[in-house]
């Protein structure tokens, strides 16, 4: 039974003749399902760049996939009442990272929101990166990639990296007992262990908070 408001299943990807680059790409798209974001790099093992670009162009023209930004495509998810949905930030970030072999670290208000330290969802989602700085507009959402130092990327992709960036965004004077308690409730014992291990990589005042959060309540 269809639940009202539930996303509709994705349309099956039409088959193409076996053995072709077209068929291979369609097989990857079908296996991944709706919502996944791709770049041409994801299909580099299947054929030449020219052949891949040609297939992606055909699939875009037919509506099988959608171009969401320069060099980024998705298999659109369709909602019963809202129509085609934009891909999630996580899927977009993953595709960007894969395309350029980059590391990304949520930062600023976005990191604070992901950790539940602020309720406001920022329109501009900021990531630190070891790649080039750039801005990507997808629908009404803006993703900002900001090149940073190796030290800031030392904890990229770990909960400690997100905590460091969230606390830095809030600022020392705004990180009170309530914020610390909220952060502590949000984290698993495994997360706290990571904070303890990575505290030395944070600025001194944030390192103190990370060690405090990592302490066992028992």
Coordinates of C-alpha atoms in Angstrom, one line a residue, residues 46 65 167:
X46 CA 33.7 1.7 -18.3
X65 CA 19.1 11.2 -15.2
X167 CA 32.6 24.7 18.4

